[in-house]
Tab-separated table of C-alpha atoms in Angstrom:
chain	number	residue	atom	x	y	z
L	1	MET	CA	-0.063	0.082	-0.097
L	2	THR	CA	1.288	3.467	-0.840
L	3	THR	CA	1.616	6.171	1.706
L	4	ARG	CA	-0.971	8.062	0.048
L	5	ASN	CA	-3.539	5.321	0.420
L	6	LYS	CA	-2.160	4.701	4.099
L	7	VAL	CA	-3.191	8.318	4.855
L	8	ARG	CA	-6.553	8.034	3.163
L	9	GLU	CA	-7.229	4.851	5.119
L	10	THR	CA	-6.125	6.406	8.481
L	11	LEU	CA	-8.450	9.472	7.910
L	12	ARG	CA	-11.382	7.432	6.501
L	13	LEU	CA	-11.121	5.152	9.883
L	14	PHE	CA	-10.964	8.367	12.066
L	15	GLN	CA	-13.931	9.595	10.223
L	16	ALA	CA	-15.970	6.410	10.469
L	17	ILE	CA	-15.139	6.048	14.228
L	18	PHE	CA	-16.111	9.458	14.776
L	19	ARG	CA	-19.474	9.293	13.252
L	20	LYS	CA	-19.883	6.181	15.001
L	21	LEU	CA	-19.099	7.672	18.568
L	22	LEU	CA	-21.166	10.841	17.543
L	23	GLN	CA	-23.940	8.562	16.948
L	24	GLU	CA	-23.795	7.111	20.543
L	25	GLU	CA	-23.608	10.612	21.922
L	26	GLU	CA	-26.312	12.021	20.102
L	27	SER	CA	-28.754	9.027	21.333
L	28	LYS	CA	-27.742	10.138	24.933
L	29	MET	CA	-28.127	14.059	24.524
L	30	LYS	CA	-31.614	14.065	26.174
L	31	GLU	CA	-29.970	12.762	29.375
L	32	LYS	CA	-29.818	15.921	31.955
L	33	GLY	CA	-26.413	17.101	33.225
L	34	ARG	CA	-24.245	15.380	30.571
L	35	ALA	CA	-21.448	17.079	29.090
L	36	PRO	CA	-20.738	16.433	25.359
L	37	LYS	CA	-17.591	14.578	24.659
L	38	ARG	CA	-14.743	15.540	22.611
L	39	ILE	CA	-15.532	12.876	20.052
L	40	ASP	CA	-12.534	13.794	17.793
L	41	ILE	CA	-9.993	13.285	20.778
L	42	LEU	CA	-11.730	9.845	21.643
L	43	ALA	CA	-11.671	8.675	17.719
L	44	ALA	CA	-7.949	9.639	17.580
L	45	LYS	CA	-7.001	7.866	20.846
L	46	ILE	CA	-8.635	4.435	19.441
L	47	LEU	CA	-6.453	4.986	16.344
L	48	LYS	CA	-3.602	5.584	18.250
L	49	GLU	CA	-3.954	2.554	20.624
L	50	LYS	CA	-4.246	0.538	17.497
L	51	GLY	CA	-1.007	1.843	15.775
L	52	LYS	CA	-2.936	3.587	12.879
L	53	TYR	CA	-1.129	6.865	12.927
L	54	VAL	CA	1.059	7.687	9.964
L	55	ASN	CA	4.505	9.219	9.501
L	56	THR	CA	5.133	8.853	13.131
L	57	GLY	CA	8.845	8.951	12.883
L	58	LYS	CA	11.355	11.776	13.097
L	59	GLN	CA	9.775	15.379	12.359
L	60	ILE	CA	9.671	15.913	8.678
L	61	ILE	CA	10.703	19.144	6.978
L	62	GLY	CA	9.131	20.088	3.777
L	63	PRO	CA	6.333	17.824	2.114
L	64	VAL	CA	4.941	14.993	4.343
L	65	PRO	CA	4.457	11.790	2.250
L	66	GLY	CA	0.943	10.945	1.416
L	67	ILE	CA	-0.334	14.461	1.962
L	68	GLU	CA	-1.208	16.308	-1.177
L	69	VAL	CA	-1.748	20.247	-1.590
L	70	GLY	CA	-5.516	20.773	-1.175
L	71	ASP	CA	-6.351	17.851	1.082
L	72	GLU	CA	-8.978	19.013	3.614
L	73	PHE	CA	-9.243	18.022	7.522
L	74	GLN	CA	-12.520	18.545	9.357
L	75	TYR	CA	-10.870	18.379	12.958
L	76	PHE	CA	-7.330	19.742	14.268
L	77	VAL	CA	-6.640	16.151	15.367
L	78	GLU	CA	-6.439	14.820	11.673
L	79	LEU	CA	-3.558	16.965	11.292
L	80	ASN	CA	-1.907	14.946	14.022
L	81	LEU	CA	-2.832	11.703	12.680
L	82	VAL	CA	-1.012	12.013	9.367
L	83	GLY	CA	2.026	13.890	10.538
L	84	LEU	CA	1.177	17.122	8.844
L	85	HIS	CA	1.157	19.316	12.143
L	86	ARG	CA	2.267	17.331	15.655
L	87	GLN	CA	1.283	20.350	17.804
L	88	SER	CA	-1.923	19.235	19.823
L	89	GLN	CA	-3.048	23.067	20.120
L	90	GLY	CA	0.090	25.223	18.933
L	91	GLY	CA	-0.669	27.218	15.487
L	92	ILE	CA	3.401	26.823	14.978
L	93	ASP	CA	5.019	23.373	14.803
L	94	TYR	CA	8.992	23.378	15.076
L	95	VAL	CA	11.866	21.035	15.475
L	96	LYS	CA	15.480	21.411	16.558
L	97	GLN	CA	18.205	21.443	13.920
L	98	GLY	CA	21.720	21.687	15.122
L	99	ASP	CA	21.838	24.391	17.647
L	100	LYS	CA	18.718	26.002	16.393
L	101	ILE	CA	14.865	25.427	16.251
L	102	ILE	CA	13.174	25.630	12.900
L	103	ALA	CA	9.334	25.760	11.840
L	104	THR	CA	8.083	22.718	10.063
L	105	SER	CA	4.238	24.157	9.643
L	106	ILE	CA	1.940	26.841	10.707
L	107	ILE	CA	-1.967	27.086	11.026
L	108	ALA	CA	-3.007	30.277	9.163
L	109	SER	CA	-6.473	31.432	10.153
L	110	GLY	CA	-8.420	34.582	11.264
L	111	GLY	CA	-7.367	33.905	14.838
L	112	TYR	CA	-4.635	36.287	14.747
L	113	GLU	CA	-5.539	38.410	12.031
L	114	ASN	CA	-3.626	36.572	9.490
L	115	ASP	CA	-3.918	38.089	5.947
L	116	LEU	CA	-5.195	35.070	3.739
L	117	ASP	CA	-5.960	36.903	0.604
L	118	ASN	CA	-5.896	35.362	-2.897
L	119	SER	CA	-2.256	36.302	-3.674
L	120	ASP	CA	0.687	33.816	-2.888
L	121	VAL	CA	2.174	36.050	-0.021
L	122	LEU	CA	0.874	35.246	3.335
L	123	CYS	CA	1.393	37.804	6.251
L	124	TYR	CA	1.277	35.692	9.709
L	125	MET	CA	1.138	36.940	13.131
L	126	GLY	CA	3.086	35.453	15.781
L	127	GLN	CA	1.616	33.402	18.815
L	128	GLY	CA	1.302	34.220	22.567
L	129	GLY	CA	0.969	37.685	24.100
L	130	ASN	CA	-2.804	36.920	25.377
L	131	VAL	CA	-4.223	38.367	21.949
L	132	MET	CA	-7.071	36.223	21.480
L	133	GLN	CA	-7.561	35.372	25.353
L	134	LYS	CA	-10.410	36.782	27.124
L	135	GLY	CA	-10.138	38.123	30.600
L	136	LYS	CA	-6.172	38.218	30.262
L	137	GLN	CA	-4.308	41.387	29.728
L	138	PRO	CA	-2.546	41.463	26.251
L	139	GLU	CA	1.172	41.640	26.482
L	140	ASP	CA	4.096	41.982	24.194
L	141	GLN	CA	4.636	38.618	22.124
L	142	LYS	CA	7.965	37.089	23.072
L	143	LEU	CA	10.668	35.306	20.444
L	144	GLU	CA	10.545	32.049	21.897
L	145	ARG	CA	9.313	28.560	20.839
L	146	GLY	CA	7.342	28.845	17.710
L	147	ASN	CA	8.178	32.473	17.168
L	148	LEU	CA	11.556	31.991	17.378
L	149	ALA	CA	11.326	28.893	15.125
L	150	LEU	CA	9.892	30.835	12.391
L	151	ALA	CA	12.294	33.735	12.603
L	152	ASN	CA	15.100	30.979	12.207
L	153	SER	CA	13.540	29.634	9.380
L	154	ARG	CA	14.094	32.958	7.706
L	155	PHE	CA	17.766	32.451	7.723
L	156	VAL	CA	17.968	28.785	7.316
L	157	LYS	CA	15.334	29.124	4.481
L	158	ASN	CA	13.711	25.584	5.054
L	159	PRO	CA	10.332	25.181	3.471
L	160	VAL	CA	7.443	25.645	5.933
L	161	ARG	CA	3.838	23.622	5.584
L	162	VAL	CA	1.035	26.240	5.868
L	163	ILE	CA	-2.218	24.874	6.610
L	164	ARG	CA	-5.299	27.336	6.360
L	165	GLY	CA	-7.848	27.175	8.813
L	166	GLU	CA	-11.273	28.294	7.557
L	167	THR	CA	-14.326	28.969	10.066
L	168	LYS	CA	-17.409	26.929	9.599
L	169	ALA	CA	-20.879	26.934	11.276
L	170	SER	CA	-21.217	23.916	13.582
L	171	SER	CA	-24.160	21.727	12.716
L	172	THR	CA	-24.584	19.909	16.132
L	173	LEU	CA	-24.010	20.834	19.629
L	174	LEU	CA	-21.102	18.027	19.685
L	175	GLU	CA	-19.533	19.684	16.901
L	176	ALA	CA	-17.938	22.754	18.297
L	177	ARG	CA	-14.465	23.154	16.194
L	178	GLY	CA	-15.924	25.560	14.142
L	179	LYS	CA	-12.989	25.197	11.579
L	180	THR	CA	-11.980	23.059	8.263
L	181	TYR	CA	-8.157	22.817	7.582
L	182	VAL	CA	-6.981	22.746	4.327
L	183	TYR	CA	-3.226	22.000	3.092
L	184	ASP	CA	-2.238	24.929	1.009
L	185	GLY	CA	1.490	23.605	0.536
L	186	LEU	CA	5.312	24.872	1.048
L	187	TYR	CA	6.338	28.261	1.657
L	188	SER	CA	9.434	30.159	2.557
L	189	VAL	CA	9.846	32.884	5.522
L	190	GLU	CA	10.788	36.041	3.419
L	191	GLU	CA	10.887	38.462	6.217
L	192	PHE	CA	9.763	38.974	9.994
L	193	LYS	CA	9.587	42.151	12.085
L	194	GLN	CA	8.146	43.337	15.336
L	195	GLU	CA	5.476	46.022	15.224
L	196	PRO	CA	2.440	47.201	17.438
L	197	GLY	CA	-0.555	44.735	17.183
L	198	PRO	CA	-4.285	45.250	17.065
L	199	HIS	CA	-4.206	45.919	21.307
L	200	GLY	CA	-1.211	48.104	21.124
L	201	LYS	CA	1.177	45.490	22.142
L	202	LEU	CA	4.143	44.407	20.061
L	203	VAL	CA	3.844	41.309	17.992
L	204	TYR	CA	5.997	39.468	15.647
L	205	LYS	CA	4.841	39.419	11.907
L	206	TYR	CA	6.203	37.300	9.468
L	207	THR	CA	5.985	37.419	5.634
L	208	LEU	CA	5.664	33.973	4.018
L	209	VAL	CA	5.829	33.265	0.100
L	210	ARG	CA	4.515	30.396	-1.669
L	211	ILE	CA	7.316	28.396	-3.206
L	212	PRO	CA	6.416	28.117	-6.903
L	213	GLY	CA	5.941	25.037	-8.972
L	214	GLN	CA	3.206	23.518	-6.683
L	215	PRO	CA	-0.496	22.650	-7.573
L	216	GLU	CA	-2.972	25.807	-7.921
L	217	LEU	CA	-4.810	26.043	-4.953
L	218	THR	CA	-8.360	24.959	-5.512
L	219	TRP	CA	-9.888	27.617	-3.369
L	220	LYS	CA	-8.588	30.281	-5.198
L	221	VAL	CA	-9.943	28.960	-8.649
L	222	VAL	CA	-13.395	28.787	-7.398
L	223	LYS	CA	-13.073	32.473	-5.969
L	224	LYS	CA	-11.344	33.624	-8.998
L	225	SER	CA	-15.004	34.362	-10.971
L	226	LYS	CA	-18.599	33.797	-10.849
L	227	VAL	CA	-18.279	33.179	-14.579
L	228	ARG	CA	-16.424	29.830	-15.197
L	229	GLU	CA	-14.252	29.205	-18.037
L	230	GLY	CA	-15.443	26.836	-20.421
L	231	LEU	CA	-19.049	26.969	-19.338
L	232	CYS	CA	-21.038	25.135	-22.241
L	233	VAL	CA	-24.443	24.326	-20.434
L	234	HIS	CA	-26.130	26.286	-17.469
L	235	ASP	CA	-27.840	23.646	-15.957
L	236	ILE	CA	-28.316	19.940	-17.581
L	237	SER	CA	-31.232	19.420	-15.393
L	238	LEU	CA	-33.087	22.194	-16.731
L	239	GLY	CA	-34.372	23.346	-13.381
L	240	LYS	CA	-35.442	19.730	-12.034
L	241	GLU	CA	-32.546	20.201	-9.595
L	242	VAL	CA	-32.881	22.635	-6.738
L	243	ILE	CA	-29.545	23.692	-7.520
L	244	PRO	CA	-28.232	24.164	-11.164
L	245	ILE	CA	-25.920	21.737	-12.604
L	246	SER	CA	-23.277	23.528	-15.005
L	247	ALA	CA	-21.331	21.606	-17.641
L	248	ILE	CA	-17.813	23.042	-18.013
L	249	ASN	CA	-15.572	21.945	-20.878
L	250	THR	CA	-11.802	23.618	-21.437
L	251	ILE	CA	-10.860	20.666	-23.622
L	252	ASP	CA	-12.565	21.148	-26.524
L	253	SER	CA	-16.063	22.176	-28.286
L	254	GLU	CA	-18.173	19.269	-27.257
L	255	LYS	CA	-21.445	19.658	-25.279
L	256	PRO	CA	-22.848	16.923	-22.928
L	257	PRO	CA	-24.795	14.060	-24.902
L	258	PRO	CA	-28.448	14.579	-25.199
L	259	PHE	CA	-30.658	12.463	-22.640
L	260	GLU	CA	-33.733	13.187	-20.501
L	261	TYR	CA	-32.844	14.626	-17.048
L	262	VAL	CA	-34.832	12.851	-14.545
L	263	CYS	CA	-34.579	13.277	-10.534
L	264	HIS	CA	-36.174	9.782	-9.581
L	265	MET	CA	-36.376	6.141	-10.866
L	266	ILE	CA	-38.652	5.133	-13.909
L	267	TYR	CA	-40.455	1.789	-13.148
L	268	PRO	CA	-41.626	-0.261	-16.046
L	269	ASP	CA	-45.349	-0.776	-16.189
L	270	TRP	CA	-45.281	-4.226	-14.678
L	271	CYS	CA	-43.451	-2.811	-11.438
L	272	ARG	CA	-45.458	-1.055	-8.794
L	273	PRO	CA	-43.617	-0.731	-5.757
L	274	ILE	CA	-45.955	-0.542	-2.660
L	275	PRO	CA	-45.050	1.656	0.033
L	276	PRO	CA	-44.491	0.104	3.399
L	277	LYS	CA	-46.553	0.626	6.558
L	278	GLY	CA	-44.923	3.686	8.200
L	279	CYS	CA	-43.611	4.757	11.561
L	280	GLY	CA	-46.086	6.300	14.019
L	281	CYS	CA	-43.139	8.836	15.126
L	282	THR	CA	-45.073	12.296	15.056
L	283	LYS	CA	-42.340	14.323	16.304
L	284	GLY	CA	-39.264	12.532	14.521
L	285	CYS	CA	-37.571	9.381	14.878
L	286	SER	CA	-35.424	8.509	17.682
L	287	GLU	CA	-33.586	5.498	18.872
L	288	LEU	CA	-35.169	5.803	22.295
L	289	GLY	CA	-38.379	5.168	21.307
L	290	LYS	CA	-40.137	2.107	19.429
L	291	CYS	CA	-39.622	3.394	16.152
L	292	SER	CA	-40.309	0.506	13.671
L	293	CYS	CA	-37.990	1.891	10.755
L	294	VAL	CA	-35.311	2.408	13.556
L	295	MET	CA	-36.053	-1.335	14.189
L	296	LYS	CA	-35.432	-2.247	10.725
L	297	ASN	CA	-31.997	-0.847	10.837
L	298	GLU	CA	-30.898	-2.901	13.870
L	299	GLY	CA	-32.123	-0.446	16.568
L	300	GLU	CA	-30.199	2.742	15.277
L	301	ILE	CA	-30.789	5.383	12.834
L	302	PRO	CA	-28.204	4.992	10.097
L	303	TYR	CA	-27.440	9.046	10.002
L	304	ASN	CA	-26.107	11.627	12.241
L	305	HIS	CA	-28.083	14.797	13.095
L	306	ASN	CA	-25.972	16.518	10.738
L	307	GLY	CA	-27.160	14.210	7.963
L	308	ALA	CA	-24.010	12.295	7.341
L	309	ILE	CA	-24.162	8.385	7.061
L	310	VAL	CA	-22.779	6.867	9.907
L	311	GLU	CA	-21.529	3.676	8.145
L	312	ALA	CA	-21.746	1.773	4.872
L	313	LYS	CA	-24.256	-1.141	5.483
L	314	PRO	CA	-25.560	-3.695	2.838
L	315	LEU	CA	-29.077	-1.984	3.077
L	316	VAL	CA	-30.357	1.064	4.882
L	317	TYR	CA	-34.136	2.024	5.612
L	318	GLU	CA	-35.217	5.284	5.470
L	319	CYS	CA	-38.519	6.726	6.630
L	320	GLY	CA	-41.312	6.499	3.830
L	321	PRO	CA	-44.316	8.183	2.363
L	322	ASN	CA	-46.593	6.466	5.013
L	323	CYS	CA	-44.259	7.289	8.136
L	324	ASN	CA	-45.949	10.046	10.386
L	325	CYS	CA	-42.687	11.737	11.036
L	326	PRO	CA	-42.104	14.908	9.544
L	327	PRO	CA	-40.019	15.873	6.145
L	328	SER	CA	-37.145	16.957	8.695
L	329	CYS	CA	-36.975	13.795	10.350
L	330	TYR	CA	-33.097	13.101	9.955
L	331	ASN	CA	-34.028	9.486	8.588
L	332	ARG	CA	-34.980	10.924	5.211
L	333	VAL	CA	-31.673	12.261	3.986
L	334	SER	CA	-31.171	11.017	0.639
L	335	GLN	CA	-35.060	11.879	-0.266
L	336	HIS	CA	-34.402	15.653	0.114
L	337	GLY	CA	-32.199	15.727	-3.279
L	338	ILE	CA	-28.809	17.265	-4.060
L	339	LYS	CA	-27.501	19.549	-1.479
L	340	ILE	CA	-24.123	20.403	-2.576
L	341	GLN	CA	-22.953	22.678	-5.760
L	342	LEU	CA	-22.191	19.960	-8.627
L	343	GLU	CA	-21.009	20.358	-12.117
L	344	ILE	CA	-20.064	18.187	-14.989
L	345	PHE	CA	-16.693	18.728	-16.552
L	346	LYS	CA	-14.882	17.255	-19.535
L	347	THR	CA	-11.876	15.062	-18.748
L	348	GLU	CA	-8.658	14.524	-20.570
L	349	SER	CA	-9.213	10.757	-21.206
L	350	ARG	CA	-12.377	9.669	-19.856
L	351	GLY	CA	-15.320	11.769	-21.239
L	352	TRP	CA	-17.445	13.587	-18.896
L	353	GLY	CA	-16.960	13.650	-15.317
L	354	VAL	CA	-18.380	15.000	-11.930
L	355	ARG	CA	-17.213	17.323	-9.238
L	356	SER	CA	-18.161	19.922	-6.885
L	357	LEU	CA	-17.549	23.411	-6.210
L	358	ASN	CA	-18.229	22.876	-2.434
L	359	SER	CA	-15.802	21.077	0.199
L	360	ILE	CA	-17.715	17.692	1.036
L	361	SER	CA	-17.383	16.003	4.313
L	362	SER	CA	-16.959	12.220	4.594
L	363	GLY	CA	-20.413	10.674	5.013
L	364	THR	CA	-22.139	13.207	3.052
L	365	PHE	CA	-24.951	12.447	0.444
L	366	ILE	CA	-24.082	13.250	-3.022
L	367	CYS	CA	-26.800	12.235	-5.203
L	368	GLU	CA	-28.777	8.945	-6.425
L	369	TYR	CA	-28.276	6.836	-9.633
L	370	ALA	CA	-31.530	7.558	-11.271
L	371	GLY	CA	-32.620	5.810	-14.552
L	372	GLU	CA	-34.902	3.215	-15.824
L	373	LEU	CA	-35.360	0.028	-14.243
L	374	LEU	CA	-34.837	-2.813	-16.289
L	375	GLU	CA	-34.436	-6.781	-15.925
L	376	ASP	CA	-30.995	-7.976	-16.831
L	377	ARG	CA	-32.457	-9.659	-19.642
L	378	GLU	CA	-33.666	-6.328	-21.300
L	379	ALA	CA	-30.487	-4.461	-20.335
L	380	GLU	CA	-28.320	-7.171	-22.248
L	381	GLU	CA	-30.464	-6.251	-25.330
L	382	ARG	CA	-29.538	-2.757	-25.075
L	383	LYS	CA	-26.322	-2.673	-27.032
L	384	GLY	CA	-23.735	-0.040	-26.865
L	385	ASN	CA	-24.573	1.633	-23.505
L	386	ASP	CA	-22.425	-0.518	-21.103
L	387	GLU	CA	-21.025	2.856	-19.459
L	388	TYR	CA	-24.846	3.969	-18.364
L	389	LEU	CA	-25.663	0.457	-16.747
L	390	PHE	CA	-25.791	0.031	-13.076
L	391	ASP	CA	-26.126	-3.645	-11.866
L	392	ILE	CA	-28.140	-3.738	-8.726
L	393	GLY	CA	-26.655	-5.989	-6.297
L	394	ASN	CA	-23.268	-5.879	-7.600
L	395	ASN	CA	-22.235	-2.798	-5.679
L	396	ILE	CA	-21.528	-4.259	-2.155
L	397	ASP	CA	-18.021	-4.062	-0.755
L	398	SER	CA	-17.533	-5.440	2.674
L	399	SER	CA	-14.406	-3.648	3.024
L	400	LEU	CA	-16.457	-0.568	3.595
L	401	TRP	CA	-17.430	-1.807	7.100
L	402	ASP	CA	-14.947	-4.397	8.073
L	403	GLY	CA	-12.392	-1.568	9.052
L	404	LEU	CA	-14.883	-0.177	11.663
L	405	SER	CA	-15.730	-3.274	13.059
L	406	ASN	CA	-12.216	-4.473	13.577
L	407	LEU	CA	-11.435	-1.127	15.474
L	408	LEU	CA	-15.004	-1.225	17.233
L	409	PRO	CA	-15.951	-4.727	17.967
L	410	ASP	CA	-19.447	-3.484	19.406
L	411	ALA	CA	-20.332	-1.602	16.395
L	412	HIS	CA	-23.163	-3.266	14.294
L	413	SER	CA	-21.600	-3.927	10.753
L	414	SER	CA	-24.635	-4.621	8.650
L	415	SER	CA	-28.221	-4.797	8.742
L	416	CYS	CA	-30.410	-7.947	9.025
L	417	GLN	CA	-30.932	-7.972	5.173
L	418	VAL	CA	-28.560	-8.354	2.198
L	419	VAL	CA	-29.134	-7.225	-1.262
L	420	HIS	CA	-28.162	-10.259	-3.441
L	421	GLU	CA	-27.616	-10.311	-7.183
L	422	SER	CA	-31.255	-9.358	-7.797
L	423	GLY	CA	-31.457	-9.664	-11.861
L	424	PHE	CA	-32.310	-5.964	-12.269
L	425	THR	CA	-30.188	-3.368	-13.906
L	426	ILE	CA	-30.537	0.597	-14.048
L	427	ASP	CA	-29.909	2.239	-17.258
L	428	ALA	CA	-29.339	5.941	-17.453
L	429	ALA	CA	-28.210	5.959	-21.163
L	430	ARG	CA	-31.740	7.475	-22.126
L	431	CYS	CA	-32.982	8.746	-19.287
L	432	GLY	CA	-31.023	9.471	-16.120
L	433	ASN	CA	-29.507	12.448	-13.779
L	434	ILE	CA	-25.880	13.704	-12.791
L	435	GLY	CA	-24.969	10.218	-11.619
L	436	ARG	CA	-24.816	8.744	-14.991
L	437	PHE	CA	-21.742	10.900	-15.365
L	438	ILE	CA	-19.753	9.654	-12.366
L	439	ASN	CA	-16.799	7.994	-13.479
L	440	HIS	CA	-14.901	4.675	-12.119
L	441	SER	CA	-11.881	4.538	-10.185
L	442	CYS	CA	-10.012	1.753	-8.545
L	443	SER	CA	-9.430	4.352	-5.918
L	444	PRO	CA	-12.618	6.037	-5.532
L	445	ASN	CA	-13.706	8.782	-2.967
L	446	LEU	CA	-17.670	7.753	-3.069
L	447	TYR	CA	-19.470	4.645	-2.382
L	448	ALA	CA	-22.875	3.368	-3.521
L	449	GLN	CA	-25.564	2.590	-0.732
L	450	ASN	CA	-28.519	0.607	-1.072
L	451	VAL	CA	-31.544	2.371	0.394
L	452	LEU	CA	-35.004	1.466	0.791
L	453	TYR	CA	-37.822	4.305	1.674
L	454	ASP	CA	-40.874	4.099	-0.788
L	455	HIS	CA	-41.086	0.410	-1.110
L	456	GLU	CA	-39.723	-2.793	0.552
L	457	ASP	CA	-38.682	-4.763	-2.460
L	458	THR	CA	-34.896	-5.633	-1.501
L	459	ARG	CA	-34.280	-6.660	-5.286
L	460	ILE	CA	-34.705	-3.153	-6.534
L	461	PRO	CA	-33.175	-0.462	-3.868
L	462	HIS	CA	-32.585	2.750	-4.840
L	463	ILE	CA	-28.626	3.592	-5.361
L	464	MET	CA	-27.480	6.417	-3.593
L	465	PHE	CA	-24.042	7.807	-3.480
L	466	PHE	CA	-22.164	8.822	-0.133
L	467	ALA	CA	-18.601	10.542	0.268
L	468	ALA	CA	-16.301	7.812	1.622
L	469	GLU	CA	-13.854	10.574	2.685
L	470	ASN	CA	-13.409	14.457	3.040
L	471	ILE	CA	-13.361	15.774	-0.678
L	472	PRO	CA	-11.941	19.153	-1.637
L	473	PRO	CA	-13.576	21.140	-4.192
L	474	LEU	CA	-12.993	20.451	-7.992
L	475	GLN	CA	-11.829	16.895	-7.009
L	476	GLU	CA	-13.601	14.371	-9.471
L	477	LEU	CA	-16.164	12.275	-7.894
L	478	THR	CA	-15.539	8.671	-8.343
L	479	TYR	CA	-16.917	5.422	-7.279
L	480	HIS	CA	-15.819	1.678	-8.066
L	481	TYR	CA	-18.070	0.063	-11.033
L	482	ASN	CA	-17.272	-3.248	-9.467
L	483	TYR	CA	-17.003	-4.890	-12.889
L	484	MET	CA	-15.623	-8.598	-12.830
L	485	ILE	CA	-12.371	-9.052	-15.074
L	486	ASP	CA	-13.421	-11.356	-18.176
L	487	GLN	CA	-16.709	-11.511	-17.076
L	488	VAL	CA	-18.537	-8.933	-19.410
L	489	ARG	CA	-19.425	-10.367	-22.735
L	490	ASP	CA	-20.941	-8.992	-25.879
L	491	GLU	CA	-24.123	-10.683	-27.557
L	492	ASN	CA	-22.135	-13.237	-28.958
L	493	GLY	CA	-20.546	-14.495	-25.869
L	494	ASN	CA	-17.351	-12.921	-26.363
L	495	ILE	CA	-15.151	-11.339	-23.497
L	496	LYS	CA	-14.943	-7.796	-23.827
L	497	LYS	CA	-12.106	-5.920	-22.539
L	498	LYS	CA	-11.888	-2.128	-21.410
L	499	THR	CA	-9.040	-0.323	-20.477
L	500	CYS	CA	-9.030	1.581	-16.855
L	501	TYR	CA	-8.004	5.546	-17.218
L	502	CYS	CA	-8.493	6.426	-13.763
L	503	GLY	CA	-4.946	7.157	-12.888
L	504	SER	CA	-5.127	5.652	-9.659
L	505	SER	CA	-1.910	4.370	-7.702
L	506	GLU	CA	-4.150	1.063	-7.190
L	507	CYS	CA	-5.560	0.976	-11.018
L	508	THR	CA	-5.598	-2.442	-12.381
L	509	GLY	CA	-5.514	-1.318	-15.913
L	510	ARG	CA	-8.864	-2.558	-16.947
L	511	LEU	CA	-12.381	-1.606	-16.306
L	512	TYR	CA	-13.486	-5.345	-17.331
């Protein structure tokens, strides 16, 4: 396994453990006098005890193996997990080199009035001096510890990693961190000086310049202009989705292929799914009551209060049309449609792909794979559209929940029912939604989840895509098509072969 994949695996495990522990805490929130726990610290402790931290050896100066520019982290402790920034709280990390200490990484955020504009120059204020501590008198910052290390880096000329902290709204009482952290790359310290700060006391100010030759920062691309370069279609959904879905092509003059955009599944005349009997929860479903939908999910609601799916399962039951709970019930996540700003874009070698202009947190619902429901026999008769066929029952990957159950033995790792090879296929060639444009990857960042809510036929669940990890803006969204090598045949029974161009370090070279 490459270091990059070790980093991704560790972060995925952290996020999965966090959501599972958060689920347990949310179920106890009604208990009076309980102070919410720091779930992020608890999750990191479990990983540390299991030896899952990455890059744990000697302090690293410069790039950290497995970390790429633009990587996003939802919690400060994740920076520790992967060795990007080892301070548990401090904004300046440093290491001793010879008889001096030099800076290895800094957290640049609004906390010390750091200048985070669109240029490659960062103005960074030193730490200390009680600048941000309420109830304490401000004082002059001292040239010691991190401040001294950053000053020394000005003369040593070593690269310093910059992690940008962005303030964000907390979605639940148990998520009080309020920041997202983005790795912006390597900078050099060009200048430092001491001058009066915002409270009249002396502070240290450093000027850091981004080292050339690194990937462009995606947040700068997104903020450059409201009018996107290469925009060829304003909204491929023609107003059917709440948020318009643009088409971007900076490769050639081609426009997206014609098809009918639909937001929901199309069932044939012979298939009339019957809505199940609903639960009686009038104020929203809870694991503390006797909710029938909760019982179908082995006694737990499959989502956190913020809408993130807790863990991958063979089958998830959401509340349906006959349930008495309101639309705001948090067991209806996938029914509310697309909530993030998606766009399709022309790729270099794989046709059209899908990406988001937003940061996506692990566990976030992306979209459904909508299209026409066909029996496998009929699907095989439709020639030339293999790329738009989704074989129901062929999307189960037990590795999605095996890692979590190994670290948390008490965690429920599967629902009581499993979707087996069903004999049905979804065809999105003629009618479909944005899901039809999501490409395959041998190392994907999404996974397909079977979901039931408007019927109980386990042969034909809805196929819903969820984020398997944190995904930064403009990173292509992909899932694993799960084709079996040498098992795809043409109408004459001959084995079909197709090259995989995903570019992943784990690429097998063949799609099928």
